[in-house]
């Protein structure tokens, strides 16, 4: 994949981008419901391949990817698009384009496959420094579409034909609900130690298995934080501007600002909680 392009529009038609994501989401929701009807009959719905240990690719990953990428290319033929299923994200670190897209066409593939509602489409726009400057998350099974179009804008939630401003809900750690990584076998002992501390200090914890779901739930005030010990750019990119635009905080484990290439990430509802999470994480040696 070429990392330089001759011209790309810096004014993006976000209204059309939203329509494209919705089109993909409608298709995914229909297929999700059909898969669930098969589950009720005891029929295994199948998958395409296991791309890595305990990592499935299903048809819907590729169907959603095709819809979104083809739609963006129609409005911006020169668009540079990174996607989990294109296997091109490793090129992002050396990409100096002023504007590019990064897509997770079906975040929460395993949830989708097994019939749980925590899945969706995440799309972000990155700048030259690979900082996320706009984000879109659509969770069809939860009827949540949330966006932040950048330029210090507020995060908005789709409500019928309108968009309403949404905000995080500030809570102290002992009254908070914090989400965490799944697949502990990949994370190592430090991540397990962090989770052990949090499990005793927070009100309760959850593992949804979907990064974009957790970001959307923070931004809409349902939960208070999410910690990633080992993440990928497409997992966190849509949520960064969305959480910040709703009043939340995003940083690495040392409270430094980040771009999407950072592996260790905290998203939280408010400054005080964020500082407390960082303090607890850094107790681990």
PDB file of C-alpha atoms in Angstrom:
ATOM      1  CA  UNK A   1       0.000   0.000   0.000  1.00  0.00           C
ATOM      2  CA  UNK A   2       1.295   3.439  -0.917  1.00  0.00           C
ATOM      3  CA  UNK A   3       1.652   5.820   1.992  1.00  0.00           C
ATOM      4  CA  UNK A   4       1.704   8.965  -0.093  1.00  0.00           C
ATOM      5  CA  UNK A   5      -1.144  10.293  -2.227  1.00  0.00           C
ATOM      6  CA  UNK A   6      -1.273  13.244  -4.556  1.00  0.00           C
ATOM      7  CA  UNK A   7      -4.432  14.919  -3.293  1.00  0.00           C
ATOM      8  CA  UNK A   8      -7.018  14.214  -0.636  1.00  0.00           C
ATOM      9  CA  UNK A   9      -9.841  16.429   0.466  1.00  0.00           C
ATOM     10  CA  UNK A  10      -9.334  17.752   3.996  1.00  0.00           C
ATOM     11  CA  UNK A  11     -13.022  18.713   4.245  1.00  0.00           C
ATOM     12  CA  UNK A  12     -14.782  15.404   4.658  1.00  0.00           C
ATOM     13  CA  UNK A  13     -18.476  14.879   3.974  1.00  0.00           C
ATOM     14  CA  UNK A  14     -19.299  13.511   7.411  1.00  0.00           C
ATOM     15  CA  UNK A  15     -23.017  13.320   6.683  1.00  0.00           C
ATOM     16  CA  UNK A  16     -22.317  10.834   3.936  1.00  0.00           C
ATOM     17  CA  UNK A  17     -19.826   8.945   6.103  1.00  0.00           C
ATOM     18  CA  UNK A  18     -22.569   8.531   8.723  1.00  0.00           C
ATOM     19  CA  UNK A  19     -24.978   7.225   6.084  1.00  0.00           C
ATOM     20  CA  UNK A  20     -22.392   4.691   4.906  1.00  0.00           C
ATOM     21  CA  UNK A  21     -21.806   3.414   8.437  1.00  0.00           C
ATOM     22  CA  UNK A  22     -25.543   3.128   8.967  1.00  0.00           C
ATOM     23  CA  UNK A  23     -25.922   1.168   5.728  1.00  0.00           C
ATOM     24  CA  UNK A  24     -23.333  -1.329   6.926  1.00  0.00           C
ATOM     25  CA  UNK A  25     -24.938  -1.484  10.362  1.00  0.00           C
ATOM     26  CA  UNK A  26     -28.365  -2.318   8.953  1.00  0.00           C
ATOM     27  CA  UNK A  27     -26.876  -5.218   7.012  1.00  0.00           C
ATOM     28  CA  UNK A  28     -24.978  -6.455  10.071  1.00  0.00           C
ATOM     29  CA  UNK A  29     -28.020  -6.287  12.339  1.00  0.00           C
ATOM     30  CA  UNK A  30     -30.107  -8.292   9.885  1.00  0.00           C
ATOM     31  CA  UNK A  31     -27.426 -10.957   9.652  1.00  0.00           C
ATOM     32  CA  UNK A  32     -26.976 -10.941  13.440  1.00  0.00           C
ATOM     33  CA  UNK A  33     -30.677 -11.616  13.949  1.00  0.00           C
ATOM     34  CA  UNK A  34     -30.615 -14.411  11.380  1.00  0.00           C
ATOM     35  CA  UNK A  35     -27.614 -15.997  13.085  1.00  0.00           C
ATOM     36  CA  UNK A  36     -29.446 -15.847  16.403  1.00  0.00           C
ATOM     37  CA  UNK A  37     -32.459 -17.604  14.950  1.00  0.00           C
ATOM     38  CA  UNK A  38     -30.097 -20.410  13.935  1.00  0.00           C
ATOM     39  CA  UNK A  39     -28.586 -20.494  17.425  1.00  0.00           C
ATOM     40  CA  UNK A  40     -32.073 -21.131  18.813  1.00  0.00           C
ATOM     41  CA  UNK A  41     -32.314 -24.180  16.568  1.00  0.00           C
ATOM     42  CA  UNK A  42     -28.923 -25.462  17.675  1.00  0.00           C
ATOM     43  CA  UNK A  43     -27.228 -24.735  14.347  1.00  0.00           C
ATOM     44  CA  UNK A  44     -23.572 -23.618  14.310  1.00  0.00           C
ATOM     45  CA  UNK A  45     -23.401 -20.466  12.175  1.00  0.00           C
ATOM     46  CA  UNK A  46     -19.802 -20.956  11.039  1.00  0.00           C
ATOM     47  CA  UNK A  47     -16.876 -18.662  10.364  1.00  0.00           C
ATOM     48  CA  UNK A  48     -14.359 -18.094   7.576  1.00  0.00           C
ATOM     49  CA  UNK A  49     -11.103 -18.749   9.395  1.00  0.00           C
ATOM     50  CA  UNK A  50      -9.178 -18.438  12.635  1.00  0.00           C
ATOM     51  CA  UNK A  51      -6.696 -15.718  11.628  1.00  0.00           C
ATOM     52  CA  UNK A  52      -4.694 -16.112  14.844  1.00  0.00           C
ATOM     53  CA  UNK A  53      -5.035 -18.116  18.024  1.00  0.00           C
ATOM     54  CA  UNK A  54      -8.639 -17.710  19.239  1.00  0.00           C
ATOM     55  CA  UNK A  55      -9.239 -14.894  16.707  1.00  0.00           C
ATOM     56  CA  UNK A  56     -12.083 -15.509  14.274  1.00  0.00           C
ATOM     57  CA  UNK A  57     -12.924 -13.838  10.981  1.00  0.00           C
ATOM     58  CA  UNK A  58     -16.555 -14.204   9.941  1.00  0.00           C
ATOM     59  CA  UNK A  59     -18.322 -13.242   6.721  1.00  0.00           C
ATOM     60  CA  UNK A  60     -19.788 -10.143   8.303  1.00  0.00           C
ATOM     61  CA  UNK A  61     -16.322  -8.691   9.009  1.00  0.00           C
ATOM     62  CA  UNK A  62     -15.673  -8.587   5.287  1.00  0.00           C
ATOM     63  CA  UNK A  63     -19.205  -7.583   4.249  1.00  0.00           C
ATOM     64  CA  UNK A  64     -19.110  -4.547   6.540  1.00  0.00           C
ATOM     65  CA  UNK A  65     -15.587  -3.648   5.438  1.00  0.00           C
ATOM     66  CA  UNK A  66     -16.581  -3.708   1.768  1.00  0.00           C
ATOM     67  CA  UNK A  67     -19.633  -1.498   2.338  1.00  0.00           C
ATOM     68  CA  UNK A  68     -17.730   1.149   4.295  1.00  0.00           C
ATOM     69  CA  UNK A  69     -14.604   1.249   2.146  1.00  0.00           C
ATOM     70  CA  UNK A  70     -16.509   1.291  -1.150  1.00  0.00           C
ATOM     71  CA  UNK A  71     -18.754   4.048   0.194  1.00  0.00           C
ATOM     72  CA  UNK A  72     -15.840   6.222   1.316  1.00  0.00           C
ATOM     73  CA  UNK A  73     -14.016   5.687  -1.976  1.00  0.00           C
ATOM     74  CA  UNK A  74     -17.058   6.963  -3.855  1.00  0.00           C
ATOM     75  CA  UNK A  75     -16.970  10.283  -2.034  1.00  0.00           C
ATOM     76  CA  UNK A  76     -13.162  10.469  -1.774  1.00  0.00           C
ATOM     77  CA  UNK A  77     -11.418   8.310  -4.402  1.00  0.00           C
ATOM     78  CA  UNK A  78      -7.957   9.134  -3.030  1.00  0.00           C
ATOM     79  CA  UNK A  79      -8.830   8.248   0.551  1.00  0.00           C
ATOM     80  CA  UNK A  80      -6.221   6.276   2.489  1.00  0.00           C
ATOM     81  CA  UNK A  81      -8.039   3.665   4.553  1.00  0.00           C
ATOM     82  CA  UNK A  82      -6.614   1.297   7.136  1.00  0.00           C
ATOM     83  CA  UNK A  83      -8.721  -1.603   8.331  1.00  0.00           C
ATOM     84  CA  UNK A  84      -8.293  -4.553  10.646  1.00  0.00           C
ATOM     85  CA  UNK A  85      -9.192  -7.043   7.925  1.00  0.00           C
ATOM     86  CA  UNK A  86      -7.028  -5.429   5.212  1.00  0.00           C
ATOM     87  CA  UNK A  87      -3.910  -6.390   7.187  1.00  0.00           C
ATOM     88  CA  UNK A  88      -2.343  -3.004   6.444  1.00  0.00           C
ATOM     89  CA  UNK A  89      -2.332  -1.376   9.886  1.00  0.00           C
ATOM     90  CA  UNK A  90       1.382  -2.124  10.316  1.00  0.00           C
ATOM     91  CA  UNK A  91       2.022   0.541   7.654  1.00  0.00           C
ATOM     92  CA  UNK A  92       0.369   3.290   9.671  1.00  0.00           C
ATOM     93  CA  UNK A  93       3.446   4.255  11.695  1.00  0.00           C
ATOM     94  CA  UNK A  94       5.249   5.445   8.546  1.00  0.00           C
ATOM     95  CA  UNK A  95       2.244   7.141   6.928  1.00  0.00           C
ATOM     96  CA  UNK A  96       2.736  10.920   6.627  1.00  0.00           C
ATOM     97  CA  UNK A  97      -0.547  11.723   4.922  1.00  0.00           C
ATOM     98  CA  UNK A  98      -2.382  14.680   6.396  1.00  0.00           C
ATOM     99  CA  UNK A  99      -5.676  12.768   6.584  1.00  0.00           C
ATOM    100  CA  UNK A 100      -6.481   9.043   6.662  1.00  0.00           C
ATOM    101  CA  UNK A 101      -9.240   6.750   7.859  1.00  0.00           C
ATOM    102  CA  UNK A 102      -8.964   3.768  10.167  1.00  0.00           C
ATOM    103  CA  UNK A 103     -11.780   1.238  10.341  1.00  0.00           C
ATOM    104  CA  UNK A 104     -12.851  -1.664  12.476  1.00  0.00           C
ATOM    105  CA  UNK A 105     -15.673  -3.069  10.340  1.00  0.00           C
ATOM    106  CA  UNK A 106     -16.918  -5.377  13.097  1.00  0.00           C
ATOM    107  CA  UNK A 107     -15.487  -4.806  16.537  1.00  0.00           C
ATOM    108  CA  UNK A 108     -16.668  -7.579  18.816  1.00  0.00           C
ATOM    109  CA  UNK A 109     -16.611 -10.307  16.175  1.00  0.00           C
ATOM    110  CA  UNK A 110     -16.740 -13.047  18.790  1.00  0.00           C
ATOM    111  CA  UNK A 111     -19.757 -11.442  20.455  1.00  0.00           C
ATOM    112  CA  UNK A 112     -21.479 -11.243  17.080  1.00  0.00           C
ATOM    113  CA  UNK A 113     -20.641 -14.863  16.311  1.00  0.00           C
ATOM    114  CA  UNK A 114     -21.938 -16.179  19.631  1.00  0.00           C
ATOM    115  CA  UNK A 115     -25.069 -13.995  19.655  1.00  0.00           C
ATOM    116  CA  UNK A 116     -24.234 -11.269  22.183  1.00  0.00           C
ATOM    117  CA  UNK A 117     -25.100  -7.617  21.441  1.00  0.00           C
ATOM    118  CA  UNK A 118     -21.752  -5.956  22.222  1.00  0.00           C
ATOM    119  CA  UNK A 119     -20.451  -5.336  18.702  1.00  0.00           C
ATOM    120  CA  UNK A 120     -20.377  -2.553  16.169  1.00  0.00           C
ATOM    121  CA  UNK A 121     -18.599  -0.477  13.542  1.00  0.00           C
ATOM    122  CA  UNK A 122     -15.850   1.956  14.503  1.00  0.00           C
ATOM    123  CA  UNK A 123     -14.369   4.544  12.138  1.00  0.00           C
ATOM    124  CA  UNK A 124     -11.900   7.335  12.873  1.00  0.00           C
ATOM    125  CA  UNK A 125     -10.116  10.072  10.968  1.00  0.00           C
ATOM    126  CA  UNK A 126      -6.432  10.514  11.755  1.00  0.00           C
ATOM    127  CA  UNK A 127      -4.087  13.423  11.154  1.00  0.00           C
ATOM    128  CA  UNK A 128      -0.451  13.361  10.053  1.00  0.00           C
ATOM    129  CA  UNK A 129       0.713  12.495  13.581  1.00  0.00           C
ATOM    130  CA  UNK A 130      -1.759   9.580  13.752  1.00  0.00           C
ATOM    131  CA  UNK A 131      -3.849  11.413  16.313  1.00  0.00           C
ATOM    132  CA  UNK A 132      -7.545  10.667  16.140  1.00  0.00           C
ATOM    133  CA  UNK A 133      -9.372  13.859  15.158  1.00  0.00           C
ATOM    134  CA  UNK A 134     -12.874  12.514  14.494  1.00  0.00           C
ATOM    135  CA  UNK A 135     -14.668   9.355  15.504  1.00  0.00           C
ATOM    136  CA  UNK A 136     -17.847   7.424  14.728  1.00  0.00           C
ATOM    137  CA  UNK A 137     -19.232   4.409  16.588  1.00  0.00           C
ATOM    138  CA  UNK A 138     -22.375   2.503  15.632  1.00  0.00           C
ATOM    139  CA  UNK A 139     -23.677  -0.282  17.866  1.00  0.00           C
ATOM    140  CA  UNK A 140     -26.766  -1.521  15.981  1.00  0.00           C
ATOM    141  CA  UNK A 141     -27.902  -4.151  18.499  1.00  0.00           C
ATOM    142  CA  UNK A 142     -27.818  -1.512  21.263  1.00  0.00           C
ATOM    143  CA  UNK A 143     -29.312   1.224  19.055  1.00  0.00           C
ATOM    144  CA  UNK A 144     -26.397   3.561  19.772  1.00  0.00           C
ATOM    145  CA  UNK A 145     -24.833   5.791  17.114  1.00  0.00           C
ATOM    146  CA  UNK A 146     -22.383   8.305  18.532  1.00  0.00           C
ATOM    147  CA  UNK A 147     -20.034  10.735  16.821  1.00  0.00           C
ATOM    148  CA  UNK A 148     -17.466  13.446  17.297  1.00  0.00           C
ATOM    149  CA  UNK A 149     -16.509  15.420  14.215  1.00  0.00           C
ATOM    150  CA  UNK A 150     -13.427  17.076  15.684  1.00  0.00           C
ATOM    151  CA  UNK A 151     -12.368  20.713  15.978  1.00  0.00           C
ATOM    152  CA  UNK A 152     -13.120  20.664  19.722  1.00  0.00           C
ATOM    153  CA  UNK A 153     -16.720  19.705  19.053  1.00  0.00           C
ATOM    154  CA  UNK A 154     -19.073  18.017  21.501  1.00  0.00           C
ATOM    155  CA  UNK A 155     -19.845  14.341  21.244  1.00  0.00           C
ATOM    156  CA  UNK A 156     -23.341  13.709  19.941  1.00  0.00           C
ATOM    157  CA  UNK A 157     -25.719  10.761  20.186  1.00  0.00           C
ATOM    158  CA  UNK A 158     -28.262  10.043  17.456  1.00  0.00           C
ATOM    159  CA  UNK A 159     -31.810  10.373  18.752  1.00  0.00           C
ATOM    160  CA  UNK A 160     -34.255   9.674  15.952  1.00  0.00           C
ATOM    161  CA  UNK A 161     -33.532  12.261  13.289  1.00  0.00           C
ATOM    162  CA  UNK A 162     -31.738  14.536  15.735  1.00  0.00           C
ATOM    163  CA  UNK A 163     -28.376  14.543  17.509  1.00  0.00           C
ATOM    164  CA  UNK A 164     -28.167  15.293  21.214  1.00  0.00           C
ATOM    165  CA  UNK A 165     -25.133  16.225  23.278  1.00  0.00           C
ATOM    166  CA  UNK A 166     -24.017  13.514  25.667  1.00  0.00           C
ATOM    167  CA  UNK A 167     -21.786  13.612  28.714  1.00  0.00           C
ATOM    168  CA  UNK A 168     -19.829  11.237  30.868  1.00  0.00           C
ATOM    169  CA  UNK A 169     -20.966  10.586  34.446  1.00  0.00           C
ATOM    170  CA  UNK A 170     -18.331  11.370  37.079  1.00  0.00           C
ATOM    171  CA  UNK A 171     -18.074   8.875  39.946  1.00  0.00           C
ATOM    172  CA  UNK A 172     -15.403   8.062  42.548  1.00  0.00           C
ATOM    173  CA  UNK A 173     -13.565   4.786  42.010  1.00  0.00           C
ATOM    174  CA  UNK A 174     -15.481   2.901  44.682  1.00  0.00           C
ATOM    175  CA  UNK A 175     -18.771   3.759  42.953  1.00  0.00           C
ATOM    176  CA  UNK A 176     -17.523   3.226  39.405  1.00  0.00           C
ATOM    177  CA  UNK A 177     -17.988   0.486  36.860  1.00  0.00           C
ATOM    178  CA  UNK A 178     -14.766  -0.185  34.959  1.00  0.00           C
ATOM    179  CA  UNK A 179     -14.361  -2.331  31.852  1.00  0.00           C
ATOM    180  CA  UNK A 180     -11.244  -4.307  31.075  1.00  0.00           C
ATOM    181  CA  UNK A 181      -9.415  -6.353  28.462  1.00  0.00           C
ATOM    182  CA  UNK A 182     -10.542  -9.805  27.544  1.00  0.00           C
ATOM    183  CA  UNK A 183      -8.220 -12.638  26.417  1.00  0.00           C
ATOM    184  CA  UNK A 184      -5.995 -12.599  29.498  1.00  0.00           C
ATOM    185  CA  UNK A 185      -3.808 -15.310  28.020  1.00  0.00           C
ATOM    186  CA  UNK A 186      -2.283 -12.627  25.758  1.00  0.00           C
ATOM    187  CA  UNK A 187      -1.687  -9.988  28.393  1.00  0.00           C
ATOM    188  CA  UNK A 188       0.789 -11.299  30.947  1.00  0.00           C
ATOM    189  CA  UNK A 189       1.014 -11.078  34.712  1.00  0.00           C
ATOM    190  CA  UNK A 190       1.052  -7.285  34.985  1.00  0.00           C
ATOM    191  CA  UNK A 191      -2.402  -7.000  33.442  1.00  0.00           C
ATOM    192  CA  UNK A 192      -3.729  -9.675  35.774  1.00  0.00           C
ATOM    193  CA  UNK A 193      -2.279  -7.832  38.789  1.00  0.00           C
ATOM    194  CA  UNK A 194      -3.868  -4.551  37.667  1.00  0.00           C
ATOM    195  CA  UNK A 195      -7.230  -6.246  37.295  1.00  0.00           C
ATOM    196  CA  UNK A 196      -6.907  -7.818  40.728  1.00  0.00           C
ATOM    197  CA  UNK A 197      -6.380  -4.393  42.330  1.00  0.00           C
ATOM    198  CA  UNK A 198      -9.257  -2.814  40.425  1.00  0.00           C
ATOM    199  CA  UNK A 199     -11.643  -5.683  41.138  1.00  0.00           C
ATOM    200  CA  UNK A 200     -11.280  -4.979  44.845  1.00  0.00           C
ATOM    201  CA  UNK A 201     -11.496  -1.182  44.616  1.00  0.00           C
ATOM    202  CA  UNK A 202     -14.198  -0.450  42.032  1.00  0.00           C
ATOM    203  CA  UNK A 203     -17.918  -0.921  42.586  1.00  0.00           C
ATOM    204  CA  UNK A 204     -17.939  -3.551  39.857  1.00  0.00           C
ATOM    205  CA  UNK A 205     -16.152  -4.480  36.638  1.00  0.00           C
ATOM    206  CA  UNK A 206     -17.150  -5.810  33.247  1.00  0.00           C
ATOM    207  CA  UNK A 207     -15.478  -7.392  30.222  1.00  0.00           C
ATOM    208  CA  UNK A 208     -17.654  -6.745  27.177  1.00  0.00           C
ATOM    209  CA  UNK A 209     -15.159  -7.880  24.564  1.00  0.00           C
ATOM    210  CA  UNK A 210     -15.705  -4.774  22.432  1.00  0.00           C
ATOM    211  CA  UNK A 211     -13.450  -1.723  22.625  1.00  0.00           C
ATOM    212  CA  UNK A 212     -15.789   0.631  20.814  1.00  0.00           C
ATOM    213  CA  UNK A 213     -18.731  -0.474  22.937  1.00  0.00           C
ATOM    214  CA  UNK A 214     -16.824   0.459  26.068  1.00  0.00           C
ATOM    215  CA  UNK A 215     -15.861   3.881  24.669  1.00  0.00           C
ATOM    216  CA  UNK A 216     -19.484   4.603  23.715  1.00  0.00           C
ATOM    217  CA  UNK A 217     -20.704   3.524  27.158  1.00  0.00           C
ATOM    218  CA  UNK A 218     -18.234   5.896  28.834  1.00  0.00           C
ATOM    219  CA  UNK A 219     -19.289   8.792  26.601  1.00  0.00           C
ATOM    220  CA  UNK A 220     -22.984   8.203  27.276  1.00  0.00           C
ATOM    221  CA  UNK A 221     -22.545   8.011  31.039  1.00  0.00           C
ATOM    222  CA  UNK A 222     -23.211   4.300  31.525  1.00  0.00           C
ATOM    223  CA  UNK A 223     -19.761   3.206  32.679  1.00  0.00           C
ATOM    224  CA  UNK A 224     -16.772   5.122  33.996  1.00  0.00           C
ATOM    225  CA  UNK A 225     -13.643   3.684  32.499  1.00  0.00           C
ATOM    226  CA  UNK A 226     -11.862   1.214  30.281  1.00  0.00           C
ATOM    227  CA  UNK A 227      -8.270   0.012  30.520  1.00  0.00           C
ATOM    228  CA  UNK A 228      -6.310  -1.500  27.632  1.00  0.00           C
ATOM    229  CA  UNK A 229      -3.053  -3.297  28.370  1.00  0.00           C
ATOM    230  CA  UNK A 230      -2.367  -4.271  24.771  1.00  0.00           C
ATOM    231  CA  UNK A 231      -4.523  -2.686  22.123  1.00  0.00           C
ATOM    232  CA  UNK A 232      -4.537  -1.998  18.385  1.00  0.00           C
ATOM    233  CA  UNK A 233      -5.042   1.353  16.619  1.00  0.00           C
ATOM    234  CA  UNK A 234      -8.460   0.438  15.194  1.00  0.00           C
ATOM    235  CA  UNK A 235      -9.718  -0.501  18.681  1.00  0.00           C
ATOM    236  CA  UNK A 236      -9.091   2.874  20.286  1.00  0.00           C
ATOM    237  CA  UNK A 237      -9.083   5.410  17.433  1.00  0.00           C
ATOM    238  CA  UNK A 238     -12.873   5.995  17.203  1.00  0.00           C
ATOM    239  CA  UNK A 239     -13.270   6.296  20.962  1.00  0.00           C
ATOM    240  CA  UNK A 240     -10.564   8.874  21.654  1.00  0.00           C
ATOM    241  CA  UNK A 241     -12.364  11.984  20.325  1.00  0.00           C
ATOM    242  CA  UNK A 242     -15.748  10.580  21.376  1.00  0.00           C
ATOM    243  CA  UNK A 243     -14.778  10.163  25.039  1.00  0.00           C
ATOM    244  CA  UNK A 244     -12.933  13.484  25.167  1.00  0.00           C
ATOM    245  CA  UNK A 245     -15.796  15.318  23.488  1.00  0.00           C
ATOM    246  CA  UNK A 246     -18.176  14.015  26.156  1.00  0.00           C
ATOM    247  CA  UNK A 247     -16.005  15.360  28.965  1.00  0.00           C
ATOM    248  CA  UNK A 248     -13.856  12.303  29.577  1.00  0.00           C
ATOM    249  CA  UNK A 249     -10.123  11.700  29.693  1.00  0.00           C
ATOM    250  CA  UNK A 250      -7.780   9.606  27.527  1.00  0.00           C
ATOM    251  CA  UNK A 251      -4.078   8.930  28.139  1.00  0.00           C
ATOM    252  CA  UNK A 252      -1.453   6.254  28.482  1.00  0.00           C
ATOM    253  CA  UNK A 253      -0.624   4.682  31.852  1.00  0.00           C
ATOM    254  CA  UNK A 254       1.668   7.638  32.709  1.00  0.00           C
ATOM    255  CA  UNK A 255      -1.000  10.254  31.917  1.00  0.00           C
ATOM    256  CA  UNK A 256       0.730  11.269  28.679  1.00  0.00           C
ATOM    257  CA  UNK A 257      -1.216  12.327  25.621  1.00  0.00           C
ATOM    258  CA  UNK A 258      -1.322   9.683  22.905  1.00  0.00           C
ATOM    259  CA  UNK A 259      -1.782   8.832  19.282  1.00  0.00           C
ATOM    260  CA  UNK A 260      -3.432   5.631  18.110  1.00  0.00           C
ATOM    261  CA  UNK A 261      -0.172   3.654  18.049  1.00  0.00           C
ATOM    262  CA  UNK A 262       0.029   3.573  21.842  1.00  0.00           C
ATOM    263  CA  UNK A 263      -0.587   0.102  23.316  1.00  0.00           C
ATOM    264  CA  UNK A 264      -1.495   0.919  26.947  1.00  0.00           C
ATOM    265  CA  UNK A 265      -4.530   3.181  27.240  1.00  0.00           C
ATOM    266  CA  UNK A 266      -6.940   4.485  29.848  1.00  0.00           C
ATOM    267  CA  UNK A 267     -10.272   6.090  28.956  1.00  0.00           C
ATOM    268  CA  UNK A 268     -12.310   7.449  31.828  1.00  0.00           C
ATOM    269  CA  UNK A 269     -15.258   9.642  32.684  1.00  0.00           C
ATOM    270  CA  UNK A 270     -13.485  12.422  34.585  1.00  0.00           C
ATOM    271  CA  UNK A 271     -10.151  13.808  35.757  1.00  0.00           C
ATOM    272  CA  UNK A 272     -10.287  12.633  39.384  1.00  0.00           C
ATOM    273  CA  UNK A 273     -11.125   9.058  38.444  1.00  0.00           C
ATOM    274  CA  UNK A 274      -8.482   9.106  35.734  1.00  0.00           C
ATOM    275  CA  UNK A 275      -5.791  10.182  38.185  1.00  0.00           C
ATOM    276  CA  UNK A 276      -6.869   7.496  40.649  1.00  0.00           C
ATOM    277  CA  UNK A 277      -6.720   4.781  37.989  1.00  0.00           C
ATOM    278  CA  UNK A 278      -3.232   5.892  36.964  1.00  0.00           C
ATOM    279  CA  UNK A 279      -2.123   5.880  40.583  1.00  0.00           C
ATOM    280  CA  UNK A 280      -3.367   2.331  41.123  1.00  0.00           C
ATOM    281  CA  UNK A 281      -1.922   1.028  37.861  1.00  0.00           C
ATOM    282  CA  UNK A 282       1.494   2.404  38.703  1.00  0.00           C
ATOM    283  CA  UNK A 283       1.552   0.584  42.029  1.00  0.00           C
ATOM    284  CA  UNK A 284       2.235  -2.569  40.016  1.00  0.00           C
ATOM    285  CA  UNK A 285       5.898  -3.496  39.724  1.00  0.00           C
TER     286      UNK A 285
END
